[in-house]
Amino acid sequence: MSILIRGGTVVTAEGTLAADVLIAGEKIAAVIAREAGLPAGGRAGQVIDATGKYVIPGGIDAHTHMEMPFGGTFSSDTFETGTKAAAHGGTTTIIDFAVQAKGTSLLAALDKWHEKADGNCAVDYGFHMIVSDVNDATLKEMEACIGAGVTSFKMFMAYPGVFYATDGEILLAMQQASRTGATVMMHAENGIAIDQLVAQALAAGRTAPVHHGLTRPPELEGEATSRAIALAQVAGCPLYIVHLSAAHALEAVAEARDRGQNVFAETCPQYLYLSLDDLARPDFEGAKFVCSPPLRTPDHSAALWRGLRTNDLAVVSTDHCPFCFKEQKELGRGDFAKIPNGIPGVEHRMDLLHQGVVAGEITLQRWVETCATTPARMFGLYPRKGTIAPGADADIVVYDPAARQTLSAATHHMNVDYSAYEGMEITGRAEVTISRGRVVVRDGEFAGPPGHGSFLPRGLNQYLA
Ligand SMILES: [Zn+2]
C-alpha cells in the first residue's frame, strides 16, 4: 500500500521544501524535491493532491488526560473519543498520564492505563507516569517503568492531600531520575500557600470561578518553578516544567537555561489565547476556564509568545482535560474549589498555534518544531516521530493554510459540551491526517480503522549530552 502526497510544501523544523512525499506501508519512503520528478518505479497506489497546502509531520501532544479521575469524576474524553478528536485536528501522537493512586504501585497504574487505551486509540500513544506516592518501592519501580517505555515522571508541588509531594520526596525521585536518565516533569505551583488563599477566599464568601485564578497568583508559580529548578540542580536530573503560564516562571526557566542547566518548559494554547477575563465571565460561565495553573492577564501571554520564540518555551501541549459544563463543572457552583480543573483542547492545538504563524508571532518552522519535532525529541520518539524524512513513521498532515473555520462545540469532535474557544475564527485546517500510512481523517470525516493507534515505548530525553 503506497501513497504519494503530491504538489505540497513540506514543512519541517529545519525549513520548507517544494517536494512530494512517498509513503510505503507505515513509513515514509522518500521525500522527492519537485524538480527531481518521481524515481523510476515510484508509481503510487493512491495520490493525494496537496497543491497549495503544507505537508507537515503529525502533531505530538505530549500532555493529555483522557478518562482521568479528578475530584470524584472523570475527564469526559475516552481514549477513543479523545484520539479521534486529536486526529481531526492534525495530531497523530498523544502522550497521556498514567496515574499512581496513593498506596498503589507504578506498574499497576501503568497496567490500568494500558487497559484503558489498548485497542481504543485512533492514533499512536505513549504514557508518562504520575508519581503521587514516593517510597522505596516506587523509587525502585521507576527503573522498571523506563524498561516498559515510560521515561518521564510527573510530580506535583500543587494539590496537597492528592498528588502533592514534599520537597524531600521530590528530591528523592529526582535523584532516582538522575541515576536512570529519566526526566522529571513538574506541576510547579506552591500548593501549600495556595490552599491558605483558597480557604481565606471561601471563608469571605468569594466563591465564584474567578477566585480560582485570584487565589493562585503568578508569584506562587514562579516560586515553585525556582524551587523545582534548584532541587533538580542539586539532584542532577533533567527537569521539564509542564503548562507554564506565568512570566515569573518563564524568567526562572530562562535563567536556568542560560546557566546551561537541563531545564525545559512547555506552555499551552489556553495561556496564549485566554485570560483571567474569561474566568470572570458571569453566570458561572467562568467555570469553563478553570484549569491549573490558572489563566493569567494578557501581559503573561505576550511573555509566553516571546518565550516560544527564544526556545525558553520548547513545547506546546494542551493539558487536554475536558469536563462537561453540565454536571461536571457544575459540581463547583457555590465553591470554586470544587470545580474540576481542566480545559478541552486536544483537537485545536495545531490550528491555534497556526494562528501564531498567521499573526507573525512564530515562524512556520517554529510551529512545526514546538508542536511536533521538539516533543518527539524531548520524549524519546525522534526520528520515528516528529519529522518528514525517509524511514520515519508516515504520520503526516496535509494542512490547508487558507481554509477558514469557526471553533464551536457544535462542530468539534471532543466529547465535551462546550468549547473554550466558542466562535473563534481560525485560518487554516488539517485536511488529511495520516497515521502510520493510513488516512485516518479526510475533509472532516473520520476514515481510520478504530483502534489503529498503537503504544509507543519511548527512549530517554534526546536533548541531553
Ligand atoms: Zn495536566
XYZ file of C-alpha atoms and ligand atoms in Angstrom:
466
model
C 0.000 0.000 0.000
C 1.621 3.251 -1.106
C 0.511 6.855 -1.081
C 2.009 9.798 -2.934
C 1.368 13.259 -1.497
C 1.943 15.468 -4.486
C 2.341 19.182 -5.067
C 2.625 20.433 -1.488
C 5.169 22.387 0.535
C 6.912 20.128 3.014
C 7.451 21.996 6.274
C 9.806 20.657 8.932
C 11.615 22.268 11.847
C 14.564 22.840 9.510
C 12.819 24.562 6.633
C 10.407 24.286 3.748
C 10.770 22.404 0.500
C 8.594 22.056 -2.583
C 8.513 18.275 -2.568
C 6.370 15.188 -2.966
C 6.248 12.598 -0.214
C 6.051 8.905 -0.968
C 4.672 6.591 1.694
C 5.212 2.846 1.559
C 3.334 0.853 4.155
C 3.662 2.551 7.548
C 6.811 4.511 6.693
C 7.913 7.477 4.641
C 9.828 6.025 1.700
C 11.052 9.192 0.006
C 10.874 12.967 0.018
C 11.306 13.999 -3.585
C 12.230 17.597 -4.443
C 9.769 18.645 -7.081
C 12.143 19.220 -9.989
C 13.669 15.793 -9.431
C 10.461 14.056 -10.506
C 9.365 10.641 -9.344
C 12.057 7.979 -9.135
C 11.769 5.044 -11.523
C 9.168 2.570 -10.340
C 7.757 5.149 -7.969
C 4.169 4.850 -9.073
C 1.919 5.160 -6.054
C -1.317 3.334 -5.315
C -3.062 6.438 -4.042
C -2.330 10.070 -4.862
C -3.235 12.929 -2.548
C -3.140 16.352 -4.162
C -1.508 18.828 -1.777
C -1.206 21.744 -4.170
C -1.202 24.966 -2.172
C -1.046 23.027 1.111
C 1.552 22.396 3.775
C 2.730 18.849 4.314
C 3.799 18.659 7.950
C 4.737 15.963 10.441
C 1.721 14.900 12.501
C 1.363 16.851 15.717
C 2.552 15.387 19.010
C 0.553 16.416 22.055
C 2.785 15.485 24.975
C 0.258 16.354 27.674
C -3.243 14.883 27.684
C -5.562 13.391 30.293
C -8.124 11.005 28.828
C -10.538 9.356 31.295
C -8.637 10.858 34.183
C -10.089 10.636 37.683
C -10.275 14.076 39.310
C -12.396 15.335 42.199
C -14.826 12.412 42.156
C -15.414 12.481 38.394
C -13.547 11.569 35.190
C -12.389 13.740 32.310
C -15.042 13.299 29.647
C -12.965 12.115 26.678
C -12.157 8.422 26.493
C -9.030 7.307 24.664
C -11.315 6.597 21.727
C -13.085 9.953 21.535
C -10.026 11.965 22.527
C -7.686 10.433 19.972
C -10.287 10.758 17.205
C -10.591 14.450 18.044
C -6.793 14.700 18.036
C -6.677 13.165 14.551
C -9.276 15.650 13.294
C -7.000 18.453 14.401
C -3.814 17.032 12.882
C -2.335 15.427 15.988
C -1.097 11.879 15.406
C 0.567 11.115 18.732
C -0.538 11.791 22.284
C 1.397 11.177 25.463
C -1.079 10.694 28.278
C -0.501 10.419 32.013
C -0.921 7.158 33.897
C -1.803 7.989 37.481
C -0.387 6.222 40.509
C -3.012 6.394 43.238
C -1.651 6.669 46.771
C -0.921 3.234 48.197
C -0.627 1.548 44.792
C 2.345 0.742 42.584
C 3.552 2.470 39.439
C 3.394 -0.703 37.391
C -0.178 -1.381 38.499
C -1.072 2.141 37.356
C 0.640 1.536 34.038
C -1.300 -1.718 33.537
C -4.531 0.107 34.256
C -3.795 2.815 31.691
C -2.787 0.250 29.085
C -6.169 -1.386 29.622
C -7.979 1.904 29.030
C -6.039 2.698 25.856
C -5.293 -0.644 24.197
C -7.293 -1.118 21.027
C -9.180 2.155 21.509
C -6.875 4.811 20.101
C -7.187 6.315 16.639
C -3.560 7.467 16.701
C -0.372 6.332 18.445
C 0.108 6.983 22.124
C 2.629 6.840 24.915
C 2.482 7.374 28.646
C 4.148 9.472 31.296
C 3.786 8.341 34.896
C 2.315 10.496 37.666
C 4.123 9.679 40.880
C 1.925 10.529 43.850
C 3.341 8.158 46.465
C 7.103 8.327 46.894
C 8.511 5.371 48.829
C 11.297 2.810 48.393
C 9.140 0.549 46.243
C 8.034 3.400 43.991
C 11.583 4.622 43.541
C 12.719 1.137 42.508
C 9.803 0.833 40.114
C 10.839 3.943 38.217
C 13.523 1.865 36.563
C 11.033 -0.811 35.531
C 8.850 1.903 34.020
C 11.741 3.037 31.845
C 12.151 -0.554 30.689
C 8.458 -0.503 29.805
C 8.896 2.610 27.648
C 7.736 5.193 30.180
C 10.697 7.502 30.671
C 9.201 10.616 32.262
C 7.702 11.062 35.714
C 5.377 13.849 36.730
C 5.252 15.240 40.230
C 3.161 17.936 41.869
C 4.031 20.847 44.118
C 0.290 21.629 43.987
C -2.817 19.762 45.226
C -1.891 18.954 48.868
C -3.598 15.755 50.003
C -3.984 14.471 46.451
C -0.904 14.486 44.216
C 1.275 16.810 46.280
C 4.824 15.708 47.040
C 7.074 17.334 49.637
C 10.401 18.848 48.604
C 12.105 15.850 50.211
C 10.051 13.375 48.204
C 10.682 15.339 45.038
C 14.424 15.308 45.724
C 14.414 11.523 46.204
C 12.567 10.960 42.943
C 14.868 13.388 41.154
C 17.936 11.574 42.462
C 16.497 8.330 41.149
C 15.756 10.001 37.797
C 19.315 11.269 37.711
C 20.633 7.704 38.099
C 18.468 6.379 35.264
C 18.410 9.313 32.842
C 14.669 9.863 33.229
C 13.072 13.304 33.024
C 11.060 14.694 35.922
C 8.042 16.749 34.876
C 6.781 19.267 37.395
C 3.473 20.911 38.118
C 5.066 23.939 39.721
C 2.671 25.882 41.921
C 3.050 26.360 45.668
C 0.005 24.336 46.689
C 0.518 24.802 50.435
C 0.303 28.592 50.177
C -2.479 28.411 47.577
C -4.635 26.280 49.874
C -4.451 29.030 52.515
C -5.550 31.655 49.998
C -8.396 29.399 48.837
C -9.592 28.868 52.425
C -9.483 32.624 53.076
C -11.464 33.384 49.910
C -14.158 30.812 50.647
C -14.431 31.976 54.279
C -15.014 35.519 52.986
C -17.766 34.312 50.635
C -15.726 34.761 47.473
C -16.933 31.596 45.755
C -17.169 32.482 42.031
C -14.883 30.867 39.421
C -12.687 33.973 39.064
C -11.387 33.346 42.580
C -9.810 30.158 41.318
C -7.465 32.440 39.402
C -7.053 35.071 42.076
C -6.045 32.519 44.734
C -3.293 31.092 42.532
C -1.136 34.172 41.897
C 1.709 34.055 39.357
C 4.299 34.661 42.100
C 3.475 31.245 43.560
C 4.058 29.600 40.196
C 7.335 31.488 39.870
C 8.426 30.465 43.373
C 7.620 26.795 42.831
C 9.352 26.803 39.447
C 12.515 28.258 41.003
C 12.368 25.686 43.786
C 11.919 22.815 41.326
C 14.896 24.094 39.335
C 17.057 24.236 42.471
C 16.038 20.717 43.503
C 16.794 19.392 40.014
C 20.168 21.146 40.059
C 21.061 19.501 43.369
C 19.832 16.080 42.206
C 21.380 16.460 38.744
C 18.301 15.427 36.818
C 16.634 16.904 33.738
C 13.529 18.917 34.556
C 10.524 19.691 32.377
C 8.079 22.291 33.648
C 4.575 21.444 32.453
C 1.921 24.001 31.464
C 3.964 27.079 32.281
C 1.601 30.067 32.444
C 3.311 32.918 34.314
C 6.043 35.328 33.241
C 7.605 34.807 36.696
C 8.062 31.095 35.986
C 9.369 31.771 32.493
C 12.046 34.047 33.936
C 13.218 31.294 36.265
C 13.382 28.816 33.388
C 15.264 31.244 31.140
C 17.807 31.938 33.875
C 18.421 28.223 34.462
C 18.772 27.578 30.740
C 21.225 30.462 30.412
C 23.319 28.751 33.092
C 23.259 25.599 30.992
C 21.040 23.540 33.263
C 18.852 20.869 31.647
C 15.576 22.662 32.236
C 12.802 22.654 29.652
C 9.273 24.003 29.624
C 6.002 23.769 27.767
C 3.059 26.105 27.574
C -0.482 25.508 26.320
C -2.794 27.335 23.884
C -5.146 28.430 26.668
C -2.360 30.511 28.218
C -1.682 32.151 24.856
C -5.271 32.946 23.906
C -7.441 33.083 27.033
C -7.174 35.204 30.156
C -8.403 35.936 33.651
C -11.252 37.861 31.996
C -12.630 34.538 30.748
C -12.528 33.161 34.282
C -14.524 36.220 35.337
C -17.385 35.595 32.889
C -20.751 35.905 34.676
C -23.347 33.236 35.492
C -20.764 30.590 36.388
C -19.564 30.585 32.741
C -16.087 31.223 34.135
C -16.057 27.597 35.314
C -15.416 26.554 31.712
C -11.998 28.168 32.033
C -10.897 26.695 35.348
C -7.558 24.947 34.978
C -4.336 24.955 36.983
C -2.194 26.960 36.782
C -4.990 29.440 36.067
C -5.427 31.747 33.100
C -3.454 34.937 33.625
C -3.602 38.554 32.487
C -2.676 39.271 28.828
C 0.833 40.559 29.670
C 1.725 36.984 30.628
C 0.518 35.724 27.239
C 2.799 38.211 25.496
C 5.744 36.915 27.535
C 4.848 33.335 26.598
C 4.863 34.099 22.860
C 8.306 35.628 23.358
C 9.395 32.501 25.241
C 8.261 30.362 22.322
C 10.448 32.418 20.001
C 13.523 32.228 22.265
C 13.051 28.491 22.965
C 12.793 29.055 26.720
C 9.417 27.501 25.971
C 10.258 24.487 23.828
C 6.940 22.680 23.511
C 3.262 23.465 23.126
C 0.991 20.812 24.618
C -2.670 21.080 25.537
C -3.067 19.669 29.052
C -6.306 18.437 27.473
C -8.517 17.563 30.436
C -12.160 18.084 29.464
C -15.054 18.244 31.893
C -18.573 18.982 30.696
C -20.136 22.217 31.893
C -23.314 20.399 32.852
C -22.945 18.123 35.859
C -19.139 18.221 35.941
C -18.053 21.872 36.083
C -21.351 22.464 37.906
C -20.034 20.466 40.870
C -18.364 23.737 41.835
C -21.402 26.032 41.871
C -21.090 27.946 45.115
C -17.500 26.759 45.700
C -14.876 27.384 43.043
C -12.533 24.914 44.747
C -14.881 22.079 43.733
C -14.814 22.896 40.011
C -12.949 20.084 38.203
C -9.721 21.538 36.790
C -9.201 21.313 33.074
C -9.875 22.704 29.608
C -10.543 20.745 26.407
C -8.014 21.400 23.658
C -6.514 18.314 22.021
C -8.357 18.982 18.747
C -7.320 22.590 18.247
C -3.667 22.915 19.249
C -2.296 22.804 15.706
C -4.887 25.314 14.490
C -4.423 27.695 17.414
C -0.650 27.717 17.018
C -1.033 28.165 13.288
C -2.799 31.402 14.231
C 0.502 32.399 15.804
C 2.110 31.957 12.383
C -0.654 33.973 10.715
C -0.228 36.741 13.310
C 3.559 36.779 12.939
C 4.280 35.604 16.493
C 6.205 32.498 15.376
C 7.565 31.187 12.087
C 6.169 28.276 10.127
C 9.188 26.175 11.127
C 8.779 27.088 14.776
C 5.120 25.985 14.611
C 6.179 22.527 13.470
C 9.096 22.448 15.886
C 7.120 23.317 19.046
C 4.126 21.148 18.135
C 5.836 18.058 16.712
C 9.617 17.905 16.434
C 10.666 19.068 19.886
C 8.099 16.955 21.738
C 9.421 13.953 19.774
C 12.990 14.684 20.855
C 12.056 15.637 24.395
C 10.258 12.365 24.980
C 12.437 9.916 23.077
C 10.424 9.407 19.891
C 12.663 11.079 17.307
C 13.216 10.467 14.379
C 10.479 7.853 14.254
C 8.068 10.703 15.002
C 8.222 14.469 14.619
C 9.699 14.882 11.152
C 9.226 14.120 7.484
C 12.175 12.047 6.347
C 12.736 8.630 4.790
C 12.401 5.927 7.424
C 10.172 7.939 9.752
C 6.650 6.783 10.538
C 4.243 8.115 7.933
C 2.449 10.414 10.376
C 1.647 13.301 8.079
C -0.854 16.117 7.926
C -1.868 17.917 4.768
C -2.679 21.331 6.163
C -4.629 23.948 4.226
C -3.266 27.295 5.424
C -6.030 29.244 3.671
C -9.080 27.315 4.946
C -11.406 29.117 7.320
C -13.155 27.541 10.267
C -15.036 28.684 13.343
C -14.359 26.760 16.527
C -17.512 25.574 18.249
C -18.863 22.838 20.489
C -21.460 22.274 17.759
C -18.807 21.049 15.350
C -15.871 19.799 17.390
C -15.213 16.111 17.948
C -14.174 16.181 21.574
C -16.667 14.602 23.973
C -17.426 17.762 25.900
C -20.424 20.102 25.810
C -18.586 23.396 25.387
C -15.641 24.947 23.585
C -13.263 27.264 25.402
C -12.816 28.978 22.012
C -16.504 29.174 21.009
C -16.907 31.402 17.955
C -13.184 31.928 17.375
C -12.323 32.304 13.682
C -9.336 30.276 12.573
C -7.331 30.463 9.383
C -6.079 27.001 8.473
C -7.275 23.448 8.840
C -5.961 19.892 8.780
C -7.376 18.491 5.562
C -5.888 14.999 5.610
C -4.398 13.246 8.617
C -2.295 10.147 8.050
C -1.230 7.891 10.905
C 1.446 5.295 10.114
C 0.467 5.245 6.463
C -3.303 5.109 6.998
C -5.564 8.032 6.168
C -7.496 8.475 9.405
C -9.200 11.802 8.669
C -10.068 13.299 5.310
C -12.053 16.512 4.735
C -13.505 16.451 8.219
C -14.582 12.807 8.099
C -13.021 10.140 10.278
C -11.792 7.420 7.941
C -9.436 5.413 10.097
C -9.878 1.926 11.361
C -10.883 2.101 15.031
C -8.061 1.074 17.289
C -5.424 1.834 14.674
C -3.178 3.563 17.221
C -0.533 1.579 18.998
C 1.529 2.064 22.137
C 4.868 3.807 21.715
C 7.598 2.697 24.085
C 9.795 5.777 24.437
C 13.503 6.343 24.863
C 15.152 8.946 27.079
C 15.181 12.718 26.522
C 17.242 13.326 23.370
C 18.416 16.830 24.313
C 20.860 15.559 26.909
C 24.504 15.082 26.135
Zn -2.018 18.051 33.185
